Tab-separated table of C-alpha atoms in Angstrom:
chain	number	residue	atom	x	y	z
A	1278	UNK	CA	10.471	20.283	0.478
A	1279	UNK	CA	7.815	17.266	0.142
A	1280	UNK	CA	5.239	20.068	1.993
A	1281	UNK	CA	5.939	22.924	-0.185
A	1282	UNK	CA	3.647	20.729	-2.799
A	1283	UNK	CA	0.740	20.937	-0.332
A	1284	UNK	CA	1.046	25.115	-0.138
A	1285	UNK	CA	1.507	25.149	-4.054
A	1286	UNK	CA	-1.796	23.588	-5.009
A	1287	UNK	CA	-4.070	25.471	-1.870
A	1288	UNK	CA	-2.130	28.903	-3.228
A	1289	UNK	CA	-3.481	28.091	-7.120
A	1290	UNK	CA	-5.375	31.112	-8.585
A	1291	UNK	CA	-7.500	28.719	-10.779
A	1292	UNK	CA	-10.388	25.980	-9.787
A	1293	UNK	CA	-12.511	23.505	-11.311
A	1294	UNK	CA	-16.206	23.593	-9.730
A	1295	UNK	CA	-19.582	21.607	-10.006
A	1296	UNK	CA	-18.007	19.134	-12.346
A	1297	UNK	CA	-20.531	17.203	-14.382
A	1298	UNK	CA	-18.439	14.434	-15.873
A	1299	UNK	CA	-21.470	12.410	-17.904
A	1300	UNK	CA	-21.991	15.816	-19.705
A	1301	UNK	CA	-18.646	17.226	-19.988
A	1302	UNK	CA	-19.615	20.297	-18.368
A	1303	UNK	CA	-17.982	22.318	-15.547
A	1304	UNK	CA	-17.225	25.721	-14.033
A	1305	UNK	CA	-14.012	27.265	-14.259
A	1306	UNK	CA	-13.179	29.820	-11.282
A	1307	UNK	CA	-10.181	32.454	-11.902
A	1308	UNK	CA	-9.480	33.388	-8.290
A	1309	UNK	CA	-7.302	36.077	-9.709
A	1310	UNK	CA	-8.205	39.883	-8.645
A	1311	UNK	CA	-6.290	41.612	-11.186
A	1312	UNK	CA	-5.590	39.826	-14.133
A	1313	UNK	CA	-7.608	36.812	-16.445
A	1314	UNK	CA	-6.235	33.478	-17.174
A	1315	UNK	CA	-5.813	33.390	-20.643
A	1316	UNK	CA	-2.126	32.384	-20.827
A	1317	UNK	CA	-3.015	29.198	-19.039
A	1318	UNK	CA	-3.796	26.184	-21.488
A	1319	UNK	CA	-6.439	23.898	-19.885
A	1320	UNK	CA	-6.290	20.343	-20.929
A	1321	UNK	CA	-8.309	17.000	-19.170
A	1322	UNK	CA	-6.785	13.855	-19.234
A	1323	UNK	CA	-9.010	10.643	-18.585
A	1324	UNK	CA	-7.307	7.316	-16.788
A	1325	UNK	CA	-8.654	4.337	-15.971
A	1326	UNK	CA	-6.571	2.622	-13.086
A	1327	UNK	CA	-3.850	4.835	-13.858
A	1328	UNK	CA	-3.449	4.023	-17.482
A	1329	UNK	CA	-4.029	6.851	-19.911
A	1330	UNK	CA	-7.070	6.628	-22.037
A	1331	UNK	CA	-7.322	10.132	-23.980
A	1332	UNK	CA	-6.526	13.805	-23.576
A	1333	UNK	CA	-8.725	16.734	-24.126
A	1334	UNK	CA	-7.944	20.084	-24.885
A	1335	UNK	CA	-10.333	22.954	-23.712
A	1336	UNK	CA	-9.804	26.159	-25.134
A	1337	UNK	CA	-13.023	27.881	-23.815
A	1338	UNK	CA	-11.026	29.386	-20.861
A	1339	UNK	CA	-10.230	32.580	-22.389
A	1340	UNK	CA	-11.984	35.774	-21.236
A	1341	UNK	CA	-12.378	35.028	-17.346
A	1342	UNK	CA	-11.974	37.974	-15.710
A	1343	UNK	CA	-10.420	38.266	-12.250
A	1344	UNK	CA	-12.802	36.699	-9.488
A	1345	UNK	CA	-15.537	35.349	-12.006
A	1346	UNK	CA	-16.832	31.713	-13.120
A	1347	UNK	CA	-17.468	30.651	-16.237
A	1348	UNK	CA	-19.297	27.481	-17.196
A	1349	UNK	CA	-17.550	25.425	-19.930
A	1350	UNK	CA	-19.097	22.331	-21.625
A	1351	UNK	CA	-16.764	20.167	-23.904
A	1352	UNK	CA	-18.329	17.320	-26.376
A	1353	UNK	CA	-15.150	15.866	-27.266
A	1354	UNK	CA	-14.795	15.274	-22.746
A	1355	UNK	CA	-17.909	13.956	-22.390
A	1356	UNK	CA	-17.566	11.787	-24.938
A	1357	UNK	CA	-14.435	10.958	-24.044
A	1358	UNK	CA	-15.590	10.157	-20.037
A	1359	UNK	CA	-18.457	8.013	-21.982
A	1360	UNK	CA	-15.957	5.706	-23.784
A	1361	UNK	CA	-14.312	5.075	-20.464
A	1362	UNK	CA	-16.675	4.030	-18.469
A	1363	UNK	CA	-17.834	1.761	-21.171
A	1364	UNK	CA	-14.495	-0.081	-22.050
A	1365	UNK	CA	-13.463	0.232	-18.511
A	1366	UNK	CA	-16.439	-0.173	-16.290
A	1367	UNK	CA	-14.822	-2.368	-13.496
A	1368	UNK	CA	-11.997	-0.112	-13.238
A	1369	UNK	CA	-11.554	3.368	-11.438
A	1370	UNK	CA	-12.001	5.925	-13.794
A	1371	UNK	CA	-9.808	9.168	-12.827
A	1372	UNK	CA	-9.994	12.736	-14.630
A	1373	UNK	CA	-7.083	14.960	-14.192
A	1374	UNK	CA	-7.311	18.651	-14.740
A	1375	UNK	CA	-4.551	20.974	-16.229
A	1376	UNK	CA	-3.651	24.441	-16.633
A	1377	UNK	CA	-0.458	24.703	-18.342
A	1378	UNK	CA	1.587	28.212	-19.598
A	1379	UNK	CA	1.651	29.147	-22.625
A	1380	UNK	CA	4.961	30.803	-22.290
A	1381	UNK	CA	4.081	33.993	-22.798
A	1382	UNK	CA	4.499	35.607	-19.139
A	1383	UNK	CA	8.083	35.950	-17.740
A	1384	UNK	CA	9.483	33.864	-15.491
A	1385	UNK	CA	7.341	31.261	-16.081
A	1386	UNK	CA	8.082	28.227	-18.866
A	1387	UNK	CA	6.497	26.752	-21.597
A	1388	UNK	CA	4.232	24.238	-20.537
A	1389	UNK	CA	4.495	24.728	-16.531
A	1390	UNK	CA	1.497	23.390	-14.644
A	1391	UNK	CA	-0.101	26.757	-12.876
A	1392	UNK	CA	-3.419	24.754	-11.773
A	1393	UNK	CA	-4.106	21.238	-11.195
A	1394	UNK	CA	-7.011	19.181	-9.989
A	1395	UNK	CA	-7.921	15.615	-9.933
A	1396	UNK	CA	-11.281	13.849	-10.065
A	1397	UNK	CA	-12.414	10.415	-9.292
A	1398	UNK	CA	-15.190	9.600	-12.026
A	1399	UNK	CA	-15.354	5.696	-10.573
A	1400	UNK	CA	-13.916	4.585	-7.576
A	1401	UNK	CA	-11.390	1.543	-7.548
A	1402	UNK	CA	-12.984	-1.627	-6.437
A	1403	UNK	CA	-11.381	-3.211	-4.209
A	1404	UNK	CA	-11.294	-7.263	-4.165
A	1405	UNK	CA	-11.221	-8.785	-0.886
A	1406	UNK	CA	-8.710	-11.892	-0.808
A	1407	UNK	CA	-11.287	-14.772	-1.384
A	1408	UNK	CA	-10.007	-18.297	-0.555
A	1409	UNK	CA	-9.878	-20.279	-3.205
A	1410	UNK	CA	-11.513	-23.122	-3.917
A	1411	UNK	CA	-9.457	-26.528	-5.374
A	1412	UNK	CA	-9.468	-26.665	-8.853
A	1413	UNK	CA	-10.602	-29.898	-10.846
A	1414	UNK	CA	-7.947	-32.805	-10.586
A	1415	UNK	CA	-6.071	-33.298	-14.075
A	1416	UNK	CA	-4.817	-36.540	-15.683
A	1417	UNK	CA	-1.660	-36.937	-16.449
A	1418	UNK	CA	-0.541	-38.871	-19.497
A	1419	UNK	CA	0.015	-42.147	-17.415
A	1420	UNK	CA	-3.945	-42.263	-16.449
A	1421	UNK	CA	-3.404	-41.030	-13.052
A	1422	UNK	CA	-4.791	-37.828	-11.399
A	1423	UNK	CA	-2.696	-34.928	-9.621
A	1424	UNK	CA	-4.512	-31.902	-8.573
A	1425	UNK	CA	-3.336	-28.719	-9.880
A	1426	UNK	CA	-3.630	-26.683	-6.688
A	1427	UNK	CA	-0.636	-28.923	-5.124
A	1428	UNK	CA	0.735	-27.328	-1.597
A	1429	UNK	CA	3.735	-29.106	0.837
A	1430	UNK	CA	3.132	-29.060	4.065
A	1431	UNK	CA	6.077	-29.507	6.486
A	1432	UNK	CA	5.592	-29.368	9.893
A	1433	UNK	CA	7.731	-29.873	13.178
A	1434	UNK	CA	7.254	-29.087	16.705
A	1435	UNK	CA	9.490	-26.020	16.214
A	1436	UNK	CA	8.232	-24.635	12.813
A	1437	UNK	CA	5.587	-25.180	9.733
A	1438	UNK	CA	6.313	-25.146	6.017
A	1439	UNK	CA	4.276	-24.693	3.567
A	1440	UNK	CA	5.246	-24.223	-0.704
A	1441	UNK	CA	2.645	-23.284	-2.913
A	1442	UNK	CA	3.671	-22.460	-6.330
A	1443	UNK	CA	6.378	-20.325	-6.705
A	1444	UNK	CA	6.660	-19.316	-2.515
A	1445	UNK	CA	7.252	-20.972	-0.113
A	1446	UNK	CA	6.843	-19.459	3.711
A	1447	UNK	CA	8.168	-21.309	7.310
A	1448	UNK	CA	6.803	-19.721	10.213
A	1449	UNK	CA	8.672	-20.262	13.988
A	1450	UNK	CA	6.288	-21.483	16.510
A	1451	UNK	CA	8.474	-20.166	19.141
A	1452	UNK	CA	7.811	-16.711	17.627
A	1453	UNK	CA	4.991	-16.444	15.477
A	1454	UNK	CA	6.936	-14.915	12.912
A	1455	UNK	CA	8.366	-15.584	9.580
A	1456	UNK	CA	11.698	-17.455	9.486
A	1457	UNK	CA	11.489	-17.673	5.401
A	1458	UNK	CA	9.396	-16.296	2.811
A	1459	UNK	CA	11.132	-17.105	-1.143
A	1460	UNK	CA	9.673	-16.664	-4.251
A	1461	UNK	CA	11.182	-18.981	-6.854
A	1462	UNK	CA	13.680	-20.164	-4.522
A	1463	UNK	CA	15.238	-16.289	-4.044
A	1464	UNK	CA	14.756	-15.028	-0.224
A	1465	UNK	CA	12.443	-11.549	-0.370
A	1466	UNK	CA	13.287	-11.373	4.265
A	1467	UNK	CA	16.976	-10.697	5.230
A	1468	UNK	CA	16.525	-12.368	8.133
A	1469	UNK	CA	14.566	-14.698	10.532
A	1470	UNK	CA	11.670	-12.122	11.900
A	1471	UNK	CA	11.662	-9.682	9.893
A	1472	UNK	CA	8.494	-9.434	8.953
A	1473	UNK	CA	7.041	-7.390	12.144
A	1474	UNK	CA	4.175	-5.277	13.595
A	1475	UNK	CA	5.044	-1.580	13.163
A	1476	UNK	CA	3.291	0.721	15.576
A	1477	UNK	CA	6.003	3.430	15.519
A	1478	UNK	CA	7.708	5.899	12.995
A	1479	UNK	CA	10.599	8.003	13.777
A	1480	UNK	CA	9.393	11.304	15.236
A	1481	UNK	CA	9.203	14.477	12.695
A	1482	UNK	CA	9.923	17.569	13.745
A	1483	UNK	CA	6.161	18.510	14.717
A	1484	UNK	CA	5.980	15.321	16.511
A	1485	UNK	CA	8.907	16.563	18.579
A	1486	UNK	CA	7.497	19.845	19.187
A	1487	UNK	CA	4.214	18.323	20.463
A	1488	UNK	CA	6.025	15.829	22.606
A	1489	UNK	CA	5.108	12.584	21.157
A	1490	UNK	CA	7.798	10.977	21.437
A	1491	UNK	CA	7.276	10.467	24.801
A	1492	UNK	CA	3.724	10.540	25.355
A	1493	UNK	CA	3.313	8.254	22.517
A	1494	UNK	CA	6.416	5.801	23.867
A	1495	UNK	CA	4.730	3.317	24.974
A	1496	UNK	CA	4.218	1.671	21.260
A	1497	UNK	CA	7.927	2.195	20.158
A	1498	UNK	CA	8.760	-1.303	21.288
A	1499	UNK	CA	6.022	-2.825	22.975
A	1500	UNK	CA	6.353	-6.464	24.684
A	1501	UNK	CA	4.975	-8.953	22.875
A	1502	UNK	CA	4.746	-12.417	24.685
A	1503	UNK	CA	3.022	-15.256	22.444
A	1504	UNK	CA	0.588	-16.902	23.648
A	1505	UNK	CA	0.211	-19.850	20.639
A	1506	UNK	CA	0.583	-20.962	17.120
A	1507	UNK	CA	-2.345	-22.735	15.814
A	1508	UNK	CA	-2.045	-24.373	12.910
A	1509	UNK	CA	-5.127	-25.186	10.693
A	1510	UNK	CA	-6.059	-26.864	7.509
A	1511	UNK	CA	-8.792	-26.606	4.961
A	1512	UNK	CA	-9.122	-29.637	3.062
A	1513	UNK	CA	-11.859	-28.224	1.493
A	1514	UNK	CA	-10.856	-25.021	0.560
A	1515	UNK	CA	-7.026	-26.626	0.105
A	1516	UNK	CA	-5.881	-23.985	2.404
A	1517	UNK	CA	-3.668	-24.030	5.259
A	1518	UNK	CA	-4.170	-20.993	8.043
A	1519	UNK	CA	-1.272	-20.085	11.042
A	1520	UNK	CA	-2.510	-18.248	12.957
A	1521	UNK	CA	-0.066	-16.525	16.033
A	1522	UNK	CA	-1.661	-14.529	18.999
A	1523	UNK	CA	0.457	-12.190	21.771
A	1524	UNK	CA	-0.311	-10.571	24.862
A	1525	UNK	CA	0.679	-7.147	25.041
A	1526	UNK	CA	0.725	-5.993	28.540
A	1527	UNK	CA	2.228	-2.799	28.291
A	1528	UNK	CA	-0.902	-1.610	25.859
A	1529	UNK	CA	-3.146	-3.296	27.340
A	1530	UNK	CA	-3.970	-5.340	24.490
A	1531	UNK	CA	-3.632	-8.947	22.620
A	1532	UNK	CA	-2.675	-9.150	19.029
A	1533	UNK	CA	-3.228	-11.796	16.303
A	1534	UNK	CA	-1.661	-12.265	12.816
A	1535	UNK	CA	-2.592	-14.758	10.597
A	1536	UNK	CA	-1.374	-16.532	7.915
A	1537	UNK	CA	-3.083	-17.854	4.816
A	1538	UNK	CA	-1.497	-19.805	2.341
A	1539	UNK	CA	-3.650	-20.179	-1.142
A	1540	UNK	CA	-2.251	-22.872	-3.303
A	1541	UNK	CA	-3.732	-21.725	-6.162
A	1542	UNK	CA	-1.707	-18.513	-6.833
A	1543	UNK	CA	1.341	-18.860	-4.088
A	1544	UNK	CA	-0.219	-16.170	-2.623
A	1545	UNK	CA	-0.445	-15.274	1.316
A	1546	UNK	CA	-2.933	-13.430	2.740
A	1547	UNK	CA	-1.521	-11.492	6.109
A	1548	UNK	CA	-3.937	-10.422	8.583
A	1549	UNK	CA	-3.268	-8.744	11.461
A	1550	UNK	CA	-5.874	-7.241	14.343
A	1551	UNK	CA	-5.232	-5.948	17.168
A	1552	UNK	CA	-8.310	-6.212	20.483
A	1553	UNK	CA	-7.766	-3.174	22.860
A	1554	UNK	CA	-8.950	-2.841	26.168
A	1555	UNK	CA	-12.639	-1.110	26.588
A	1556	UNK	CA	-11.757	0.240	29.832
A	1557	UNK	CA	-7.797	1.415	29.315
A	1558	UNK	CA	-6.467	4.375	28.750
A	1559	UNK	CA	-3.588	3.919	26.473
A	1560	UNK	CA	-2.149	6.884	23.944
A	1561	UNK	CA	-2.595	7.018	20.278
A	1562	UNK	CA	-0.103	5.421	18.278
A	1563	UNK	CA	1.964	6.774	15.097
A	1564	UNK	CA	0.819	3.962	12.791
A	1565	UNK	CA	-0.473	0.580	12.629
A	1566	UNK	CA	0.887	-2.117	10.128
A	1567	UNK	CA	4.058	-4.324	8.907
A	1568	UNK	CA	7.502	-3.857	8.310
A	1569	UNK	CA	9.185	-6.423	6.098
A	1570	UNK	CA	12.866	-5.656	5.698
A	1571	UNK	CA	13.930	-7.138	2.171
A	1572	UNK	CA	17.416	-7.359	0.800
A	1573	UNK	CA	18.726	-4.121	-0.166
A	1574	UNK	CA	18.845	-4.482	-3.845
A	1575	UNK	CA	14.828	-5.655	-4.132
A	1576	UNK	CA	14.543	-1.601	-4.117
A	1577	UNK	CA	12.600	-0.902	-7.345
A	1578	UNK	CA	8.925	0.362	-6.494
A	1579	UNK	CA	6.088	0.489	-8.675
A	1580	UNK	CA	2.347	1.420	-7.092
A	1581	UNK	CA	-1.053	2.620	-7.964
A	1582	UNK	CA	-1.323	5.166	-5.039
A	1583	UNK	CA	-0.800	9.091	-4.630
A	1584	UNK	CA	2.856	10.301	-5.332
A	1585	UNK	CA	5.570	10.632	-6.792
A	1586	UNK	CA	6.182	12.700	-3.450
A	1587	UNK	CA	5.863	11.916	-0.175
A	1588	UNK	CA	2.143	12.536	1.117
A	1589	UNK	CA	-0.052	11.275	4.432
A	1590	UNK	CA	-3.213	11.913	5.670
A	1591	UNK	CA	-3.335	15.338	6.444
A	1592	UNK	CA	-0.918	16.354	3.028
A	1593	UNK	CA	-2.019	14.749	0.477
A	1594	UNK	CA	-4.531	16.333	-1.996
A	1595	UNK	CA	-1.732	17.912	-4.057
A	1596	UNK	CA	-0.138	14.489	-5.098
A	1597	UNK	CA	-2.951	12.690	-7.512
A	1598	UNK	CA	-3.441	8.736	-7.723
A	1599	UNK	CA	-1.470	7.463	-10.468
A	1600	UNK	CA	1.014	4.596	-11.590
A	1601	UNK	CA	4.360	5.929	-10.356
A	1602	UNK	CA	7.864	3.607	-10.582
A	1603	UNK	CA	10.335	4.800	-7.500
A	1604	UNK	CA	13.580	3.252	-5.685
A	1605	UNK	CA	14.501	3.185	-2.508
A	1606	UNK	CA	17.405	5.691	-2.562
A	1607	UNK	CA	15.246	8.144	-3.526
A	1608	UNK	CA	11.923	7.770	-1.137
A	1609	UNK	CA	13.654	9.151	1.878
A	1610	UNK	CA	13.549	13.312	1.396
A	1611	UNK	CA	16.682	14.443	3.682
A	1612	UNK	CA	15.336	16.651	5.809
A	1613	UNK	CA	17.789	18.980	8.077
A	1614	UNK	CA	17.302	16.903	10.657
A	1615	UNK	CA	16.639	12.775	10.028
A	1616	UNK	CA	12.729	12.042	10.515
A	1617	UNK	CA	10.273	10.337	8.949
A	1618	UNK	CA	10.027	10.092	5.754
A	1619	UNK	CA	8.663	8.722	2.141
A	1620	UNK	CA	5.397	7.575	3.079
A	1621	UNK	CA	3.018	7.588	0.192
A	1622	UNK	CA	-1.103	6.896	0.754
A	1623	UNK	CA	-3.795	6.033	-0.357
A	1624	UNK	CA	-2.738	2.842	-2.027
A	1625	UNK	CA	-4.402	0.683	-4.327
A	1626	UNK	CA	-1.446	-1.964	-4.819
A	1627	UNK	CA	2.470	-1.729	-4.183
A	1628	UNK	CA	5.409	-3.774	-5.801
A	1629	UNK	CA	8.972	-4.069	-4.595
A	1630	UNK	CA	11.284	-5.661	-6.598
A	1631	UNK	CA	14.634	-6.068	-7.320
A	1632	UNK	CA	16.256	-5.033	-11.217
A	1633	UNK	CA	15.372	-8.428	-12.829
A	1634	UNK	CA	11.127	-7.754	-11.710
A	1635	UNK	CA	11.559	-10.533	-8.696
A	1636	UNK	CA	9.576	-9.975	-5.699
A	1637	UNK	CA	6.520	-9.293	-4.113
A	1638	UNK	CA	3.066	-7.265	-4.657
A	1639	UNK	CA	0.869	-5.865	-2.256
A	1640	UNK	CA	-2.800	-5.551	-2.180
A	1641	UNK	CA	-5.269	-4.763	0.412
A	1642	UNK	CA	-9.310	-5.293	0.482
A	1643	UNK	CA	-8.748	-1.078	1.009
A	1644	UNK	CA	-6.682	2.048	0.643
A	1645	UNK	CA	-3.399	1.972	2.680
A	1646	UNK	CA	-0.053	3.442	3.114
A	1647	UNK	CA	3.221	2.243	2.027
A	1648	UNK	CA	7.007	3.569	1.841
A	1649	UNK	CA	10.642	1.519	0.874
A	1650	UNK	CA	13.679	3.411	2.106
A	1651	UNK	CA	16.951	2.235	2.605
A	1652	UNK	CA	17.029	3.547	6.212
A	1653	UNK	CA	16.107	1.564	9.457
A	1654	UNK	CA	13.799	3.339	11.823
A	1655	UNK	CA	16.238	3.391	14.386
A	1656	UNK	CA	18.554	5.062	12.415
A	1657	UNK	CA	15.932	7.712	12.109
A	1658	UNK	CA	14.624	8.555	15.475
A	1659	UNK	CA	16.637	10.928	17.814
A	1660	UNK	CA	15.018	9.245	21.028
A	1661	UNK	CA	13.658	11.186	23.694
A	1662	UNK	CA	15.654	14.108	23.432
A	1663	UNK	CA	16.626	16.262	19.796
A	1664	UNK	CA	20.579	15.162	18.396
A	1665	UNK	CA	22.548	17.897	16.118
A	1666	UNK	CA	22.441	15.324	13.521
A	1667	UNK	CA	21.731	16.047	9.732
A	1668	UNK	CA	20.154	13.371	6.888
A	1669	UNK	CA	24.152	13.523	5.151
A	1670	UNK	CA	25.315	11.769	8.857
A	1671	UNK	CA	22.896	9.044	8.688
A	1672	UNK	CA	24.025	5.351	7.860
A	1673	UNK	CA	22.126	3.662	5.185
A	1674	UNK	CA	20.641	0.345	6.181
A	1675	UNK	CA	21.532	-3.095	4.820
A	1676	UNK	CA	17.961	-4.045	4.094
A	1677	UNK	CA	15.365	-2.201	1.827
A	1678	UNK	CA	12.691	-1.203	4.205
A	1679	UNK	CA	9.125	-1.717	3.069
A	1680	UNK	CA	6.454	-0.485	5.564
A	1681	UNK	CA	2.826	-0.871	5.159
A	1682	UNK	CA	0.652	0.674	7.149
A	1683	UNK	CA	-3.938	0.641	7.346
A	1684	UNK	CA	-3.341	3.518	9.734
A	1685	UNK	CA	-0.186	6.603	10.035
A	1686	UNK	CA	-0.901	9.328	11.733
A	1687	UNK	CA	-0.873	12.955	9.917
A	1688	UNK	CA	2.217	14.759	10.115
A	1689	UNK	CA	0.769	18.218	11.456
A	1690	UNK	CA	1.522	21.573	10.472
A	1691	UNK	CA	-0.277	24.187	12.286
A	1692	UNK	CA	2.739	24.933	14.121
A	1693	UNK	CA	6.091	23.211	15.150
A	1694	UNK	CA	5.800	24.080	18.864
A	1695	UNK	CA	2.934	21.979	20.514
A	1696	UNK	CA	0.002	21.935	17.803
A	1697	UNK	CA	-0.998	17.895	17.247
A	1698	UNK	CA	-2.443	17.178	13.784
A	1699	UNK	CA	-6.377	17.803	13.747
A	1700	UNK	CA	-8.740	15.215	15.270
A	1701	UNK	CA	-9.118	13.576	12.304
A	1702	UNK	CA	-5.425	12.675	11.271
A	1703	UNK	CA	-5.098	10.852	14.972
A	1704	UNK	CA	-4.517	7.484	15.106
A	1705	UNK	CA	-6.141	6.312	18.462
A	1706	UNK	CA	-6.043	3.552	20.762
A	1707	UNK	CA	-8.482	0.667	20.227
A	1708	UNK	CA	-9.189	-2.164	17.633
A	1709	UNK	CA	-7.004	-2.041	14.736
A	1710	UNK	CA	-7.305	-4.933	11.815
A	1711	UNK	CA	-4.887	-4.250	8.287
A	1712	UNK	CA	-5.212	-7.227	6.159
A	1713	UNK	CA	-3.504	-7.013	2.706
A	1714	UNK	CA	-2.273	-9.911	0.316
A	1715	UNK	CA	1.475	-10.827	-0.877
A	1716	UNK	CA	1.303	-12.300	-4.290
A	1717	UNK	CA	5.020	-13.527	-5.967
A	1718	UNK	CA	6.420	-11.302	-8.718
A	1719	UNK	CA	8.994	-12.571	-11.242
A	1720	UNK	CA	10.123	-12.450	-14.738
């Protein structure tokens, strides 16, 4: 089970302490009582944005006794952090501890992780979707000019076009939505609207013994009544800007998405924020973000994040931030009973493809969640009341469901019979903004 990872890496018997990267020195703590650690291997592993630099074994471990520290300090890591962060200064440098057996105690194999623990050096820097300005005009070989940044602009009384390099995105004004979003010509929606607001995730079993799924109900499928489209361009900037906005009565709030369009790249910047009420008293919510339902077989997943398992915010310091590769098939853990499932957090960027590398990446000006399952949400949730179902009854959907979330709230854990997750996991009511950036994938 996805949690069992979160009690294996708490339960370790071995700990890194005071870590003083620049140096290469740190403590090594053998939690142990009765025995020392010296059938555990301890290697460190330096990444910068999740690609492996160099790998450093440390053989000063041996000779801890039970319940004592030692201090450690390595050359070859120090000057192996050093190189790092001069090669790769703009990008996030990660250190990732190991103790591996050395196959000498039963049970146990050759090279098993006991002890793992993962330090971030340099954080990631994030870069905030900047609108681009229009490059210089070239001539062609007739004398004349064209500009580079070229975008098509099609608009009606019932919808607006616009194709900028290789996508090209039509928004409803009737909805707001996305009719069509293609990259090369290929369709990466389904559907008409179905790229939508996600405030809800099927209940887990904690949720159920709390009760949220009915005292958080109210945001499983609130109304939505638009208010406009407004439709604005940059000719400056070359950028054109949709921007939708909705009443939501039932929450007490109004929500806005826009769309930006940078000719440039073909790439669309979503944002989406929602105003609450000062004065109302709504309940928290489960998540806050997008679900864009792509065709079943764009179900290849590559991100920069925490995984390969399933993690959220409260269970997810034993899954370290890495470059992981994933489908959809196998993102959904089948639980006894169908709940949610497959997030992953603490995302830097997110790609979902199909086999050939077509598709769409994801970026975000900060961390945020993201899963792709080939299960609808519906499909997932019980309702109001517990079904004797089981994952092997559940229909697979006809869409590969990519969610991205800026907020989900923790999954719990203290207990299964009323306990919420802590304070700090909740996701509650008020302003919300998630703004993240689709850029075209291809071969």
């Amino acid at each position: 089970n996805p949690h069992a990872y979160e009690i294996q890496y708490y339960h370790q018997n071995v700990w890194i302490k005071d870590l003083d990267a620049v140096n290469g020195a740190f403590k090594v703590y053998n939690e142990n009582f009765f025995r020392n650690i010296d059938d555990l291997n301890l290697t460190a592993t330096v990444y910068a944005n999740g690609v492996k630099l160099a790998t450093v074994e440390i053989p000063e471990t041996k000779g801890i006794a039970p319940q004592a520290t030692k201090l450690i300090k390595s050359d070859e890591l120090k000057y192996a952090v050093a190189e790092a962060e001069s090669k790769h200064a703009k990008e996030e440098i990660v250190l990732n501890f190991a103790f591996a057996s050395d196959g000498t105690q039963p049970l146990v194999d050759k090279g098993q992780v006991m002890a793992r623990q993962q330090f971030i050096i340099s954080d990631y820097q994030f870069a905030k979707p900047a609108i681009p300005a229009v490059a210089a005009a070239a001539p062609t070989k007739k004398g004349k000019v064209q500009e580079t940044n070229s975008m098509e602009v099609e608009e009606t009384n019932s919808y607006v076009k616009v194709s900028a390099q290789r996508m090209s995105v039509t928004i409803g004004k009737k909805t707001g939505m996305i009719d069509y979003l293609d990259v090369d010509g290929e369709p990466m929606l389904k559907f008409r609207e179905s790229m939508t607001p996600e405030f809800w995730r099927a209940p887990t079993d904690n949720d159920f013994g709390a009760g949220l799924q009915k005292k958080f109900k109210v945001w499983k499928n609130p109304v939505m009544n638009l208010k406009g489209v407004a439709v604005e361009k940059d000719k400056k900037a070359n950028t054109i800007s949709i921007c939708a906005t909705y009443d939501m009565p039932e929450v007490k709030g109004a929500l806005e998405i826009e769309y930006l369009i940078m000719p440039n790249t073909g790439a669309m910047k979503v944002s989406q924020e929602f105003d609450a009420s000062d004065d109302a008293k709504v309940s928290d919510l489960f998540r806050f973000g997008m679900l864009m339902q792509l065709p079943y077989d764009m179900d290849k997943s590559q991100y920069y994040g925490r995984g390969p398992i399933e993690n959220y915010s409260d269970r997810k310091d034993c899954m370290r931030i890495g470059v992981y590769t994933d489908d959809a098939d196998n993102q959904y853990f089948p639980y006894i009973r169908p709940q949610e499932s497959g997030t992953k957090s603490d995302i830097r960027w997110w790609k979902q493809t199909d086999a050939t590398g077509l598709g769409l990446q994801v970026k975000s000006c900060t961390p945020f969640y993201a899963s792709a399952i080939h299960f609808d949400t519906e499909e997932l949730d019980d309702g109001e009341e517990k079904e004797q179902r089981h994952s092997f009854d559940l229909k697979k959907s006809k869409f590969t469901n990519l969610f991205l979330d800026s907020a989900h709230m923790g999954v719990g854990g203290e207990n299964s019979w009323g306990a919420w997750p802590l304070e700090k996991y909740r996701v509650h009511y008020g302003n919300k903004t998630f703004t993240f950036t689709l850029i075209p994938q291809g071969k």
